[in-house]
XYZ file of C-alpha atoms in Angstrom:
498
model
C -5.107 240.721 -105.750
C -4.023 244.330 -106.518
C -7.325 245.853 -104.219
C -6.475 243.563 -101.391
C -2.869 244.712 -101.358
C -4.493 248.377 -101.987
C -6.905 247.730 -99.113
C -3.964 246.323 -96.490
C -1.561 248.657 -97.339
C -4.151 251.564 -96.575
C -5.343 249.946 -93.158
C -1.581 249.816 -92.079
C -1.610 253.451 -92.988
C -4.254 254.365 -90.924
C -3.259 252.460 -87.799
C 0.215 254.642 -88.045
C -1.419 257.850 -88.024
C -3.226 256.764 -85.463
C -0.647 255.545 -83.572
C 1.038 258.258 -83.831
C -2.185 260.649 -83.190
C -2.273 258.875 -79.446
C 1.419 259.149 -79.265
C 0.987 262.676 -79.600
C -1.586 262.718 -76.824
C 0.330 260.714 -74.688
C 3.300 262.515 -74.641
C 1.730 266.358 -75.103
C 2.988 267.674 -71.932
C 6.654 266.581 -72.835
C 6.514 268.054 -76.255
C 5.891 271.589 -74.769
C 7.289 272.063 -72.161
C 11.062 271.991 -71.854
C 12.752 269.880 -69.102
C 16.099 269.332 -67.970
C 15.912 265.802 -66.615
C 18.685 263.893 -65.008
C 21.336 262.783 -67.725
C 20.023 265.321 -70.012
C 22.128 267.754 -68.668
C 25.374 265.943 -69.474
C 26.962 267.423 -72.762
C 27.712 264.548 -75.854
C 31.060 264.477 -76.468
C 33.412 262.248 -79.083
C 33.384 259.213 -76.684
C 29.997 259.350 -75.364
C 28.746 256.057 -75.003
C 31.912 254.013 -76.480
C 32.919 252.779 -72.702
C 29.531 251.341 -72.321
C 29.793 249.336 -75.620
C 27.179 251.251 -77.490
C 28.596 252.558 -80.106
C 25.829 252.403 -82.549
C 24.525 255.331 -79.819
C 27.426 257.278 -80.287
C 27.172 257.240 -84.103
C 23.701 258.292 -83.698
C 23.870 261.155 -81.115
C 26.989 262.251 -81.900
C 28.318 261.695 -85.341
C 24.672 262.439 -86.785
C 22.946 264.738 -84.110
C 25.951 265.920 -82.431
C 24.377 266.167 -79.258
C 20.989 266.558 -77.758
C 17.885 267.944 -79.470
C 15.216 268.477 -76.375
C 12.206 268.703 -79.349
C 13.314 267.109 -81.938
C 14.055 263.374 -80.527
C 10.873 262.762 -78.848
C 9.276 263.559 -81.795
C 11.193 261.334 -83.801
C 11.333 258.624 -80.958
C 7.440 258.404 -80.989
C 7.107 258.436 -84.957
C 9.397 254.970 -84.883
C 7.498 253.393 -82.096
C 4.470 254.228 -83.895
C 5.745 252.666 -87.025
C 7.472 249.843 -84.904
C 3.505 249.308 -83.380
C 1.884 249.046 -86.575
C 4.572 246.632 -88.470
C 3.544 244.249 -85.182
C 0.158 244.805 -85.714
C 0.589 243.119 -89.236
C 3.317 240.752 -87.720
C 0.606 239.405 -85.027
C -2.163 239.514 -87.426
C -4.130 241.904 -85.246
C -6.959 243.182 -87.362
C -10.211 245.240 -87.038
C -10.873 246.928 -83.614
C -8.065 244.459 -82.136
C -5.181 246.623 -84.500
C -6.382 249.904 -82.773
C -6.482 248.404 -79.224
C -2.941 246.663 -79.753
C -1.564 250.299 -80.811
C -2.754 252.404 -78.075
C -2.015 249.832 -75.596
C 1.269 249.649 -76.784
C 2.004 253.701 -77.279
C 0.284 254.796 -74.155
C 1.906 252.227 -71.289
C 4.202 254.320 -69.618
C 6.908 252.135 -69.698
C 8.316 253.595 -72.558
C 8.157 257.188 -70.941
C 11.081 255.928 -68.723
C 12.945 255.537 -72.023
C 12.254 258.879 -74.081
C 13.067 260.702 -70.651
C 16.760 260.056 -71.718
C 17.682 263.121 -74.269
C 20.354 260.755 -75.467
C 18.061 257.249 -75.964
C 14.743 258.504 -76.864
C 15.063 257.978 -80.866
C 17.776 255.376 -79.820
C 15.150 253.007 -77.947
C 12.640 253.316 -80.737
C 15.066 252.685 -83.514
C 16.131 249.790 -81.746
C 12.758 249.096 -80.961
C 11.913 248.945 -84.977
C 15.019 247.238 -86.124
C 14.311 244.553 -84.356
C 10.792 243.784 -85.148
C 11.897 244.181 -89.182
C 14.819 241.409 -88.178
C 12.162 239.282 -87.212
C 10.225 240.170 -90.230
C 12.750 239.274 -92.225
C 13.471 235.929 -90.646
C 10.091 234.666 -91.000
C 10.012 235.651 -94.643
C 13.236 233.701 -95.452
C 13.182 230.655 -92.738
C 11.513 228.790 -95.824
C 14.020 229.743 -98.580
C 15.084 226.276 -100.422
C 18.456 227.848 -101.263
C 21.072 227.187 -98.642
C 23.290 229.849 -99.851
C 20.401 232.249 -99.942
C 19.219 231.367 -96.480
C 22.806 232.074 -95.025
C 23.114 235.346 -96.402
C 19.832 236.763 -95.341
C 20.335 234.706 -91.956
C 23.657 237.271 -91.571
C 22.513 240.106 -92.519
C 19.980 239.835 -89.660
C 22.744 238.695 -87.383
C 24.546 242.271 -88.416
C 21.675 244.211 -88.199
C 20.970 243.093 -84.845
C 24.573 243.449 -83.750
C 24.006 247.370 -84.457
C 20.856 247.298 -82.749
C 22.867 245.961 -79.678
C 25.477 248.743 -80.238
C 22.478 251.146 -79.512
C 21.250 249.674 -76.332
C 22.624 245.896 -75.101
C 19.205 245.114 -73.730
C 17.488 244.724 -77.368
C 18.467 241.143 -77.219
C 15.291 240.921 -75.490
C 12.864 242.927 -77.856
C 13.493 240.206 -80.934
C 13.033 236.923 -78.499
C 10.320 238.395 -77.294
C 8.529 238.819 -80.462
C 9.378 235.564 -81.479
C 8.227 234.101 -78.531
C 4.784 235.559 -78.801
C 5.035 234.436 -82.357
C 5.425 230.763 -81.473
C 2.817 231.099 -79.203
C 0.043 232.153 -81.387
C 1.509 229.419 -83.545
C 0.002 227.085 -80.990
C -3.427 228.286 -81.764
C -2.996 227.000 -85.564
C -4.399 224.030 -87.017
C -1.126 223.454 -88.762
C 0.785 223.777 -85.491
C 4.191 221.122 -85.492
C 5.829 221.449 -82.502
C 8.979 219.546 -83.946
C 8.869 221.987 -86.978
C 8.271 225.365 -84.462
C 11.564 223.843 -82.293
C 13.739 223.676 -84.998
C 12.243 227.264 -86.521
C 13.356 228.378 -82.832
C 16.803 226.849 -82.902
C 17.416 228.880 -86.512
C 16.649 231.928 -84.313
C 18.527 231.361 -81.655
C 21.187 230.739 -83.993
C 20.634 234.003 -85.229
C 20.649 235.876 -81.547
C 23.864 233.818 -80.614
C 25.498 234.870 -84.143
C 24.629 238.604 -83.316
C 25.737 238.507 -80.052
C 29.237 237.233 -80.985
C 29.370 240.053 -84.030
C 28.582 242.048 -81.504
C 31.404 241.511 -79.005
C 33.492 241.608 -82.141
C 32.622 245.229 -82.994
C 32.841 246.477 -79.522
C 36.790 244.987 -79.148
C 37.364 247.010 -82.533
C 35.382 250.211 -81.777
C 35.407 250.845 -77.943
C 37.920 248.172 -76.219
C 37.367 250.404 -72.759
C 33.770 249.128 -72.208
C 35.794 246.058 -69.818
C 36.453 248.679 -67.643
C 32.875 250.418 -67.329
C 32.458 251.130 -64.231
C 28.508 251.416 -64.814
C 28.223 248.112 -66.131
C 29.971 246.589 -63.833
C 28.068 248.521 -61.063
C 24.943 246.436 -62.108
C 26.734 243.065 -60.638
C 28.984 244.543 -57.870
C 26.576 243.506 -55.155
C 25.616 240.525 -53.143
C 22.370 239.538 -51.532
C 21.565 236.318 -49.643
C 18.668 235.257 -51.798
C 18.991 236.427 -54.981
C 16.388 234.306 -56.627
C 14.090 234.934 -54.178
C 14.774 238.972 -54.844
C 13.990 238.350 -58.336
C 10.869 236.468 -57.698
C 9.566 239.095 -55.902
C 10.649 241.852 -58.287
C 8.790 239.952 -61.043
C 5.523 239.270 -58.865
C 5.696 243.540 -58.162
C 5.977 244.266 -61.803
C 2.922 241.641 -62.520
C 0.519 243.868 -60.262
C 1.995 246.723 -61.511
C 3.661 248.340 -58.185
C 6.837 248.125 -58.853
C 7.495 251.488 -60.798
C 5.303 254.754 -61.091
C 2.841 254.375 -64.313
C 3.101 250.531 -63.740
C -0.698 249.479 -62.756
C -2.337 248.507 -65.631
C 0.037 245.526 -66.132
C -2.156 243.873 -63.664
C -4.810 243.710 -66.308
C -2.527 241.505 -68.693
C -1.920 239.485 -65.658
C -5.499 239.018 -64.830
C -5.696 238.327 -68.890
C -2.998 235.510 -68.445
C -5.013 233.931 -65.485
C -8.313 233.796 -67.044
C -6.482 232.146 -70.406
C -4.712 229.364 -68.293
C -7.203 228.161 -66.917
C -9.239 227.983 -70.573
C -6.540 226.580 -71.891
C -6.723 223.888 -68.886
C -9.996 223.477 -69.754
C -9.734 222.876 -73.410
C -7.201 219.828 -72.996
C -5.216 221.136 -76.513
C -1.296 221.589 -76.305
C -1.966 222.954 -72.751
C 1.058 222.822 -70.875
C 3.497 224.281 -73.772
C 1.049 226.862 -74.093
C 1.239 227.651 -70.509
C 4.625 227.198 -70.034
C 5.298 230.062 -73.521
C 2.958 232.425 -71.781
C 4.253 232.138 -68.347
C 7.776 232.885 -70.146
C 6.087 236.254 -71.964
C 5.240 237.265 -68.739
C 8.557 236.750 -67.469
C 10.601 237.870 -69.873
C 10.230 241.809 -69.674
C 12.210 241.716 -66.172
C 14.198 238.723 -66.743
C 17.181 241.699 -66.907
C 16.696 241.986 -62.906
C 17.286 238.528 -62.677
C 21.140 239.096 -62.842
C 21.520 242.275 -60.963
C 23.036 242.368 -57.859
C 23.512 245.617 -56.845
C 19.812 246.256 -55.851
C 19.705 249.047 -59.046
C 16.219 247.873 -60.940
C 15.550 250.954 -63.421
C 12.125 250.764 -65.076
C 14.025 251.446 -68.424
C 15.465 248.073 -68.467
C 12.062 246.608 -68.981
C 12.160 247.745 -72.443
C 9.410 244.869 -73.882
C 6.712 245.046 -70.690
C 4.531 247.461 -73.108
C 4.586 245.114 -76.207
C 3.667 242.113 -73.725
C 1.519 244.542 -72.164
C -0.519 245.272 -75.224
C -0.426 241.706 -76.799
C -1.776 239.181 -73.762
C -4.638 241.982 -73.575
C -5.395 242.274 -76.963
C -4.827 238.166 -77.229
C -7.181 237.418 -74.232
C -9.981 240.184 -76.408
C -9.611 238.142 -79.400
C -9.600 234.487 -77.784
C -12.965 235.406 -75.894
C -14.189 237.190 -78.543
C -15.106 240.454 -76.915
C -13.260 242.803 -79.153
C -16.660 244.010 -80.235
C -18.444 244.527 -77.261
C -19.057 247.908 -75.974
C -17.752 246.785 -72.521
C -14.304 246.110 -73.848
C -13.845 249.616 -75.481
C -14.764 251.233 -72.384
C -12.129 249.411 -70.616
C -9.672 249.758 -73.645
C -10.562 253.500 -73.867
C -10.458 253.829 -70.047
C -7.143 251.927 -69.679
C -5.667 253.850 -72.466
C -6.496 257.051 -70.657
C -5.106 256.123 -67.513
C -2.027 255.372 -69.033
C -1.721 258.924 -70.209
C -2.970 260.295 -67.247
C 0.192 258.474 -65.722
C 2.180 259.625 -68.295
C 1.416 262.931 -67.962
C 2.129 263.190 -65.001
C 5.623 261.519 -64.597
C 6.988 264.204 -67.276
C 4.987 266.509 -65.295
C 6.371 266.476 -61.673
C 9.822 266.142 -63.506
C 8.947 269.609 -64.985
C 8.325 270.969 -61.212
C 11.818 269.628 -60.037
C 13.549 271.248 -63.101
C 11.601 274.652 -62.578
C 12.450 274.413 -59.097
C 16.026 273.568 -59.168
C 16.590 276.407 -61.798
C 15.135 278.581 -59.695
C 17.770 277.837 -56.727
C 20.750 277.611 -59.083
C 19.334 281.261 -60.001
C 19.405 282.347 -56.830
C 22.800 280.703 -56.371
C 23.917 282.743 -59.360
C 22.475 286.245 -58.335
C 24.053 285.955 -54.542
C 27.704 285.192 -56.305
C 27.063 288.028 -58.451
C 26.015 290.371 -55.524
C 28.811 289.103 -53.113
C 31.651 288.734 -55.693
C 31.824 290.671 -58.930
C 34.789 290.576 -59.599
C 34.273 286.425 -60.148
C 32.847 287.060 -62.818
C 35.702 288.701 -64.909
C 38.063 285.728 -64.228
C 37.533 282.268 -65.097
C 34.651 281.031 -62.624
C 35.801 278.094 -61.130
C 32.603 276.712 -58.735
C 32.709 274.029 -55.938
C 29.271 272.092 -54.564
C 29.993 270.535 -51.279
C 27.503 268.223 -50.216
C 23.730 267.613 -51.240
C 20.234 268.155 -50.804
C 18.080 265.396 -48.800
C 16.023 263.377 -50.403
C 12.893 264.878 -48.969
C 13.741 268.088 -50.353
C 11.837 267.587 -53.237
C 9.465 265.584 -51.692
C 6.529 267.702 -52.525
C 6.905 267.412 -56.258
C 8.174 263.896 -56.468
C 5.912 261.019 -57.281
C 6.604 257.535 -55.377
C 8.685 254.902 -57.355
C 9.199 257.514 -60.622
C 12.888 256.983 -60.716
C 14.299 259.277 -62.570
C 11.465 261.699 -62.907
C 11.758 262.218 -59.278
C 15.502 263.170 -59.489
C 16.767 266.174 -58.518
C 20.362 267.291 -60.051
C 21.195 269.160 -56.570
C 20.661 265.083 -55.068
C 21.237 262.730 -57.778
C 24.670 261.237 -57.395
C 25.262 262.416 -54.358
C 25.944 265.917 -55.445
C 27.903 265.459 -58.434
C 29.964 268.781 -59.171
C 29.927 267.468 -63.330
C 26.310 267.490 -63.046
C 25.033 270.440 -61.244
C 27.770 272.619 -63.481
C 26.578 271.577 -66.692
C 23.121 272.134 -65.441
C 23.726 275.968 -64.892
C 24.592 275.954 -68.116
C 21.863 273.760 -69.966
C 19.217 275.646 -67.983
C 20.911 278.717 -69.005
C 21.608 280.349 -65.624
C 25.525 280.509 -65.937
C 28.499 279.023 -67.447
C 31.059 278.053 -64.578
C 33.843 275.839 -64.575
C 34.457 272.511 -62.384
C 37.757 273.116 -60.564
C 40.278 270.871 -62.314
C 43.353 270.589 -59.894
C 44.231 269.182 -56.178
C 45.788 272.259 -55.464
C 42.581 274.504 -55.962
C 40.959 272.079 -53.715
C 43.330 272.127 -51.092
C 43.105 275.710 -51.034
C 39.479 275.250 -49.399
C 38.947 271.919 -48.341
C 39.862 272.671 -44.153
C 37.091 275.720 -44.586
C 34.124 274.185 -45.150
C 33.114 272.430 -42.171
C 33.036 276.221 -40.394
C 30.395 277.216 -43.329
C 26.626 277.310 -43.067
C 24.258 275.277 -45.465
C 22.110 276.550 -47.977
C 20.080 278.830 -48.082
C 21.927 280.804 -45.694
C 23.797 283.410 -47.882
C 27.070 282.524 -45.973
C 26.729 278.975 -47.313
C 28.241 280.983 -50.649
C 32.286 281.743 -49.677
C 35.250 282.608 -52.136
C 38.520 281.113 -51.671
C 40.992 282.770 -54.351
C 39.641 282.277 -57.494
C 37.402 279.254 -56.173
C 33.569 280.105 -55.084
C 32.060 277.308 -52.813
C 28.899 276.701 -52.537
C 27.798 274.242 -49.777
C 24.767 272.256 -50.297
C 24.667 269.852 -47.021
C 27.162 268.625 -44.466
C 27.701 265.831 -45.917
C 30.450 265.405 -48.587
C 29.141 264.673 -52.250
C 30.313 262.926 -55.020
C 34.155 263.121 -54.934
C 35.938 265.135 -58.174
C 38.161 263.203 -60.598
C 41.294 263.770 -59.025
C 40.651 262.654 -55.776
């Protein structure tokens, strides 16, 4: 008993380095070489995150890490997805070649990319990420307990350790239903398999969710009571469309063939997986529809989030459980055909796996050539203020940007469909003067200061329409102790006091 416990305890060692020798891999690029990405540039202050609820984040990047830590959170973000990987490994009872393919599946889909691109959520979204596959652990383990009182206790402690997981991201709810789904499903495969006995196994963990979800609201009226007035929450329902469900059905049919998002293509192999297992499972005749029906609802689950957005807003991020599904209904389909140790299936593995790095790669990439380039113009900004006004720079330097680049600006360096990796801080947000500011100073050009009162405004505001665009040098003016620099001719994001 001892050796076998030796023996299992050393294989789930060895799928962890190796999951986190591909996550290494996958993710080279972004290790060395820094880049200021959208969001990234925005300093971590006492209240960051608090108005959007998650204030499990703001223990965690501020109280702990006070702040970003370009290096250091990747790093740790891929070590707890690689030990998140390999607990599910052991959780699915994935074994043999089927472990390793289930881990580099799962590491290398570039889903996750569009999570540790956030300075602020990387570690976040893989500590969520692992809390909530050891909450499921832990269920499982005590869903048999005899002792009521025992069972309760356990069952709340779950319940509280998923409310903090919710703190660090609300859309974790998903990541533990999902798991459990899959679970139930594989269930189906067992002689033993009760469907009375898996229901009422399901109701306990819904129980669970609900329970967590209500702590949660709890803690968030106590902690941060301004998240009902989020404005970014909010944002994600504020519009209409005509047919919503019909929006949503083709959102989720985009996402199955993988061109919905940059880095997205090799889901159509799971969904080429999922067709070729209905119809064997049509063909076998045994618990066939509910088997269909749970698989149909792993596929669906990943984007169920777009399901109740309105405002047209569907950011890859929110999909945060398309590269577990990814990973499992491949690995599944492997190990129900029995291929896992044909040669043909670790070309495709290999080859699949390679191509998500390649995508990978280059998402963080072309991100890197926007940042390099927009430091470079925020230098030359810098050099033409110092050349036309040097006496700025021995007062406080207040800075105006009026206006915005064009989209196609950075056309040349942007991939299609990369969200955020194709954002520009000179054109996200419409020109945002908080952004572009604080990203002088986190790319270490300059240090300005956002103007901070109507009345240094109004000192400027009938001016600009006379002024050139950049690049011309005019486009760079002084007004008093205000220099305004104007981007495009159209206004940008309006300041606070307006």
């Amino acid at each position: 008993m001892s050796t076998k416990i030796h023996f299992e305890d050393n294989n789930i060692y060895k799928l962890f380095l190796f999951s986190f020798f591909i996550s290494i891999i996958t993710y080279g690029f972004a290790l060395t070489n820094f880049t200021l990405t959208i969001d990234n540039e925005t300093p971590i202050y006492e209240n960051f995150g608090l108005d959007f609820g998650r204030w499990g984040q703001n223990l965690i990047r501020y109280h702990l890490f006070k702040g970003h830590l370009q290096y250091f959170t990747l790093l740790l973000s891929l070590l707890l997805f690689s030990i998140s990987v390999t607990r599910l490994t052991k959780l699915f009872n994935f074994q043999g070649f089927s472990a390793y393919f289930f881990c580099a599946l799962f590491i290398s889909f570039p889903q996750i990319a569009y999570q540790v691109v956030f300075g602020m959520m990387a570690d976040i979204a893989a500590l969520g990420f692992l809390l909530s596959v050891l909450c499921v652990e832990v269920f499982l383990k005590n869903i048999v307990e005899k002792s009521i009182p025992k069972k309760i206790i356990v069952l709340l402690s779950v319940s509280l350790i998923l409310m903090f997981t919710l703190s660090l991201y609300q859309a974790f709810i998903f990541v533990p239903a999902v798991i459990y789904v899959i679970l139930f499903f594989q269930n189906t495969f067992k002689d033993s398999f009760n469907l009375k006995i898996e229901i009422k196994s399901m109701a306990f963990f819904i129980s669970v969710l609900i329970v967590s979800l209500f702590f949660y609201y709890i803690s968030v009226k106590i902690i941060c009571p301004p998240i009902e007035g989020s404005e970014y929450l909010t944002s994600f329902f504020s519009g209409k469309t005509d047919n919503h469900f019909l929006n949503f059905c083709s959102i989720w049919l985009k996402n199955l063939v993988g061109s919905f998002y940059y880095g997205g293509k090799m889901f159509l192999l799971t969904s080429l997986s999922s067709l070729f297992l209905i119809v064997q499972f049509i063909l076998v005749k045994k618990h066939t529809l509910i088997r269909i029906l749970i698989l149909l609802s792993i596929l669906l689950f990943p984007f169920l989030m777009s399901s109740i957005i309105t405002n047209g807003y569907h950011p890859p991020r929110l999909y945060l459980t398309s590269s577990l599904v990814f990973a499992f209904v491949i690995v599944f389909s492997i190990n129900y055909f029995k291929i896992n140790a044909m040669i043909i299936t670790k070309i495709i593995v290999v080859f699949t796996v390679f191509t998500n790095i390649y995508f990978v790669t280059n998402l963080f990439y072309s991100a890197n050539k926007i940042y390099k380039h927009d430091k470079k113009i925020a230098e030359k900004i810098d050099a033409i203020i110092q050349n036309k006004y040097p006496n700025f720079f021995t007062t406080e330097k207040f800075i105006y940007f009026y206006g915005y680049f064009p989209y196609e600006y950075h056309e040349k360096f942007r991939l299609n469909k990369s969200e955020i990796f194709g954002g520009s801080v000179f054109m996200w947000d419409n020109g945002n003067n908080y952004r572009i500011v604080n990203f002088f100073e986190g790319a270490d050009v300059a240090e300005y200061k956002m103007i901070n009162s109507k009345e240094k405004f109004d000192q400027f505001k009938d001016s600009i329409n006379n002024m050139p665009i950049w690049p011309n040098q005019e486009s760079i003016k002084m007004f008093g102790d205000v220099v305004v620099v104007k981007l495009g001719n159209q206004k940008g994001a309006p300041l606070y006091f307006e």
